[in-house]
CSV table of C-alpha atoms in Angstrom, one decimal:
chain,number,residue,atom,x,y,z
A,85,MET,CA,0.0,0.0,0.0
A,86,LEU,CA,1.3,3.4,-0.9
A,87,LYS,CA,1.3,6.0,2.0
A,88,THR,CA,1.7,9.7,1.9
A,89,PRO,CA,3.9,11.7,2.1
A,90,LEU,CA,5.4,9.8,-0.8
A,91,ILE,CA,8.2,10.1,-3.2
A,92,ILE,CA,8.0,8.0,-6.4
A,93,VAL,CA,11.3,7.6,-8.3
A,94,ASN,CA,10.5,6.9,-11.9
A,95,PHE,CA,13.4,4.9,-13.4
A,96,LYS,CA,12.2,5.7,-17.0
A,97,THR,CA,14.2,3.8,-19.7
A,98,TYR,CA,17.7,5.1,-19.2
A,99,GLU,CA,20.6,2.6,-19.6
A,100,GLN,CA,21.6,3.4,-16.0
A,101,SER,CA,18.1,2.4,-14.7
A,102,ILE,CA,17.3,-1.0,-16.2
A,103,GLY,CA,18.3,-4.5,-15.4
A,104,LYS,CA,21.1,-4.8,-12.8
A,105,ASN,CA,21.4,-1.0,-12.7
A,106,ALA,CA,17.7,-0.8,-11.7
A,107,LEU,CA,18.3,-3.2,-8.9
A,108,HIS,CA,21.2,-1.1,-7.7
A,109,LEU,CA,19.1,2.1,-7.8
A,110,ALA,CA,16.2,0.3,-6.0
A,111,ARG,CA,18.5,-0.7,-3.2
A,112,ILE,CA,19.7,2.9,-2.8
A,113,CYS,CA,16.0,4.0,-2.7
A,114,GLU,CA,15.3,1.3,-0.1
A,115,LYS,CA,18.1,2.7,2.2
A,116,VAL,CA,16.6,6.2,1.9
A,117,ALA,CA,13.1,4.8,2.5
A,118,ALA,CA,14.1,4.3,6.2
A,119,SER,CA,13.4,8.0,6.6
A,120,CYS,CA,10.6,8.6,4.2
A,121,ASN,CA,8.1,6.7,2.0
A,122,ILE,CA,9.6,5.9,-1.4
A,123,ALA,CA,8.3,3.8,-4.2
A,124,VAL,CA,10.0,3.0,-7.5
A,125,ALA,CA,8.4,2.9,-10.9
A,126,VAL,CA,10.4,0.5,-13.1
A,127,GLN,CA,10.3,-1.1,-16.5
A,128,THR,CA,8.0,-4.1,-16.8
A,129,ALA,CA,10.9,-6.4,-17.4
A,130,ASP,CA,12.5,-5.3,-14.0
A,131,ILE,CA,9.4,-5.6,-11.8
A,132,TYR,CA,9.9,-9.2,-10.7
A,133,ARG,CA,13.6,-8.9,-10.0
A,134,ILE,CA,13.3,-5.7,-8.0
A,135,SER,CA,10.1,-6.7,-6.1
A,136,GLN,CA,11.9,-9.9,-4.9
A,137,CYS,CA,15.0,-8.0,-3.7
A,138,VAL,CA,13.6,-4.8,-1.9
A,139,GLU,CA,11.0,-4.1,0.6
A,140,ILE,CA,9.8,-0.8,-0.9
A,141,PRO,CA,6.7,-0.6,-3.1
A,142,VAL,CA,7.4,-1.3,-6.8
A,143,LEU,CA,5.2,0.2,-9.5
A,144,ALA,CA,4.8,-0.5,-13.2
A,145,GLN,CA,5.4,2.5,-15.4
A,146,HIS,CA,2.3,1.7,-17.4
A,147,ILE,CA,-0.4,-0.9,-17.9
A,148,ASP,CA,-2.6,-1.4,-20.9
A,149,ASN,CA,-6.4,-1.6,-20.7
A,150,VAL,CA,-6.4,-5.3,-21.8
A,151,ASP,CA,-7.6,-8.6,-20.4
A,152,TYR,CA,-6.2,-12.1,-20.8
A,153,GLY,CA,-6.1,-13.1,-24.4
A,154,GLN,CA,-4.6,-12.1,-27.7
A,155,TYR,CA,-2.8,-8.9,-26.8
A,156,THR,CA,0.8,-9.6,-27.8
A,157,GLY,CA,3.1,-6.8,-26.8
A,158,HIS,CA,0.6,-5.2,-24.4
A,159,THR,CA,1.3,-4.9,-20.6
A,160,LEU,CA,-1.4,-7.0,-18.9
A,161,PRO,CA,-2.3,-5.5,-15.4
A,162,GLU,CA,-2.6,-9.0,-13.9
A,163,ALA,CA,1.0,-9.8,-15.1
A,164,VAL,CA,2.6,-6.8,-13.4
A,165,LYS,CA,0.6,-7.6,-10.2
A,166,GLN,CA,1.8,-11.3,-10.3
A,167,ALA,CA,5.4,-10.0,-11.0
A,168,GLY,CA,5.2,-8.1,-7.7
A,169,ALA,CA,4.1,-4.6,-8.6
A,170,ILE,CA,1.5,-3.1,-6.2
A,171,GLY,CA,0.5,-0.3,-8.6
A,172,THR,CA,1.2,1.6,-11.7
A,173,LEU,CA,1.7,5.0,-13.2
A,174,LEU,CA,-1.1,5.8,-15.7
A,175,ASN,CA,-1.2,8.6,-18.3
A,176,HIS,CA,2.4,9.7,-17.8
A,177,SER,CA,3.3,12.6,-20.0
A,178,GLU,CA,5.5,10.2,-22.0
A,179,HIS,CA,2.6,7.8,-22.5
A,180,ARG,CA,-0.7,9.8,-22.7
A,181,LEU,CA,-4.1,8.1,-22.8
A,182,SER,CA,-7.6,9.3,-23.6
A,183,LEU,CA,-9.9,10.0,-20.7
A,184,ASP,CA,-12.1,7.0,-21.7
A,185,ILE,CA,-9.1,4.6,-21.5
A,186,ILE,CA,-8.0,6.1,-18.2
A,187,LYS,CA,-11.5,5.7,-16.8
A,188,GLU,CA,-11.8,2.0,-18.0
A,189,THR,CA,-8.3,1.1,-16.8
A,190,ILE,CA,-8.9,2.6,-13.3
A,191,ARG,CA,-12.4,1.0,-13.1
A,192,LYS,CA,-11.3,-2.6,-13.7
A,193,ASN,CA,-8.0,-2.8,-12.0
A,194,LYS,CA,-7.1,-3.7,-8.4
A,195,LEU,CA,-3.6,-2.1,-8.6
A,196,GLN,CA,-2.8,1.2,-6.9
A,197,ILE,CA,-3.2,3.8,-9.6
A,198,VAL,CA,-1.1,6.9,-9.8
A,199,ALA,CA,-2.8,8.9,-12.6
A,200,CYS,CA,-0.8,11.7,-14.1
A,201,ALA,CA,-2.3,14.9,-15.3
A,202,PRO,CA,-0.7,17.8,-17.1
A,203,THR,CA,-3.3,20.4,-15.9
A,204,SER,CA,-5.6,20.9,-12.9
A,205,GLU,CA,-8.6,20.7,-15.3
A,206,ILE,CA,-7.5,17.2,-16.5
A,207,ALA,CA,-6.7,16.3,-12.9
A,208,LEU,CA,-10.3,17.1,-12.0
A,209,GLU,CA,-11.7,14.9,-14.8
A,210,ILE,CA,-9.4,12.0,-13.8
A,211,ALA,CA,-10.4,12.5,-10.1
A,212,LYS,CA,-13.9,11.5,-11.0
A,213,PHE,CA,-12.6,8.0,-11.9
A,214,LYS,CA,-11.2,7.6,-8.4
A,215,PRO,CA,-7.6,6.7,-8.9
A,216,ASN,CA,-5.6,6.2,-5.7
A,217,PHE,CA,-3.4,9.3,-6.4
A,218,ILE,CA,-3.2,12.1,-8.9
A,219,ALA,CA,0.3,13.3,-9.9
A,220,ILE,CA,0.3,16.8,-11.4
A,221,GLU,CA,3.0,17.1,-14.0
A,222,PRO,CA,3.2,20.0,-16.4
A,223,PRO,CA,5.0,18.6,-19.5
A,224,ALA,CA,7.1,21.6,-20.0
A,225,LEU,CA,8.9,21.0,-16.7
A,226,ILE,CA,9.4,17.3,-17.0
A,227,GLY,CA,13.1,16.4,-17.3
A,228,GLY,CA,14.1,20.0,-16.6
A,229,ASN,CA,16.0,21.7,-13.9
A,230,ILE,CA,13.1,23.8,-12.6
A,231,SER,CA,10.7,22.2,-10.2
A,232,ILE,CA,6.9,22.5,-10.4
A,233,SER,CA,7.0,23.8,-6.8
A,234,THR,CA,9.2,26.7,-7.9
A,235,ALA,CA,7.9,27.4,-11.4
A,236,GLN,CA,4.2,26.8,-10.9
A,237,PRO,CA,3.3,26.5,-7.2
A,238,GLU,CA,-0.2,27.8,-8.0
A,239,LEU,CA,-0.8,24.7,-10.2
A,240,ILE,CA,-0.3,22.5,-7.2
A,241,THR,CA,-2.7,24.6,-5.1
A,242,ASN,CA,-5.3,24.7,-7.9
A,243,THR,CA,-5.1,21.0,-8.4
A,244,VAL,CA,-5.5,20.2,-4.7
A,245,ASN,CA,-8.5,22.6,-4.5
A,246,LYS,CA,-10.1,21.1,-7.6
A,247,VAL,CA,-9.9,17.5,-6.5
A,248,LYS,CA,-10.3,17.8,-2.7
A,249,GLU,CA,-14.0,16.8,-2.9
A,250,TYR,CA,-12.9,13.4,-4.2
A,251,ASN,CA,-10.4,12.9,-1.3
A,252,ILE,CA,-7.6,11.9,-3.6
A,253,PRO,CA,-4.0,12.7,-2.6
A,254,VAL,CA,-2.1,14.9,-5.0
A,255,LEU,CA,1.5,14.2,-5.8
A,256,CYS,CA,3.8,16.7,-7.6
A,257,GLY,CA,6.1,15.8,-10.5
A,258,ALA,CA,8.2,17.5,-13.0
A,259,GLY,CA,11.7,18.9,-12.2
A,260,VAL,CA,11.6,17.9,-8.5
A,261,LYS,CA,15.3,17.5,-7.7
A,262,THR,CA,16.2,19.1,-4.4
A,263,THR,CA,15.2,18.7,-0.7
A,264,GLN,CA,13.5,22.1,-0.9
A,265,ASP,CA,11.5,21.0,-4.0
A,266,VAL,CA,10.3,17.9,-2.1
A,267,LYS,CA,9.4,19.9,1.0
A,268,ILE,CA,7.3,22.4,-1.0
A,269,ALA,CA,5.7,19.7,-3.0
């Protein structure tokens, strides 16, 4: 179960964060997790290895809205769960989905869902589907050196205010790098 306050470290698809390197990074995150809640979002191929070797929550970076059957190349939610993931990112800025697909995927899955939104308006629409968390991530700041908490603190406040009636925790992403960024977020 994911608990707030929470830091999710997305390993993305860098050479330094897959395979054996992913395990090394996950172990570092596990050490830091002694003082705060940390989860790691890893490549599908790394879920089993990492979930067997660390005690922190492991998330998939994405799942597809598919069931058992003829879906070669898709990421089956049940497969990531059996591999050891407790949840998934959904609608990340690098893998956007339509609102209909987000709704259906949230509705039929038993994984913890961290649904990403680029704006507070989209966050509100997603909140109606009742994900476990909403991560507000303006695309222009992702991968950059300026944190959402510095560049657009009002976006965080607006998002929290818009989704509060749904009682869904809001996480902040995009450019979060320093201790101060984390504290503000």
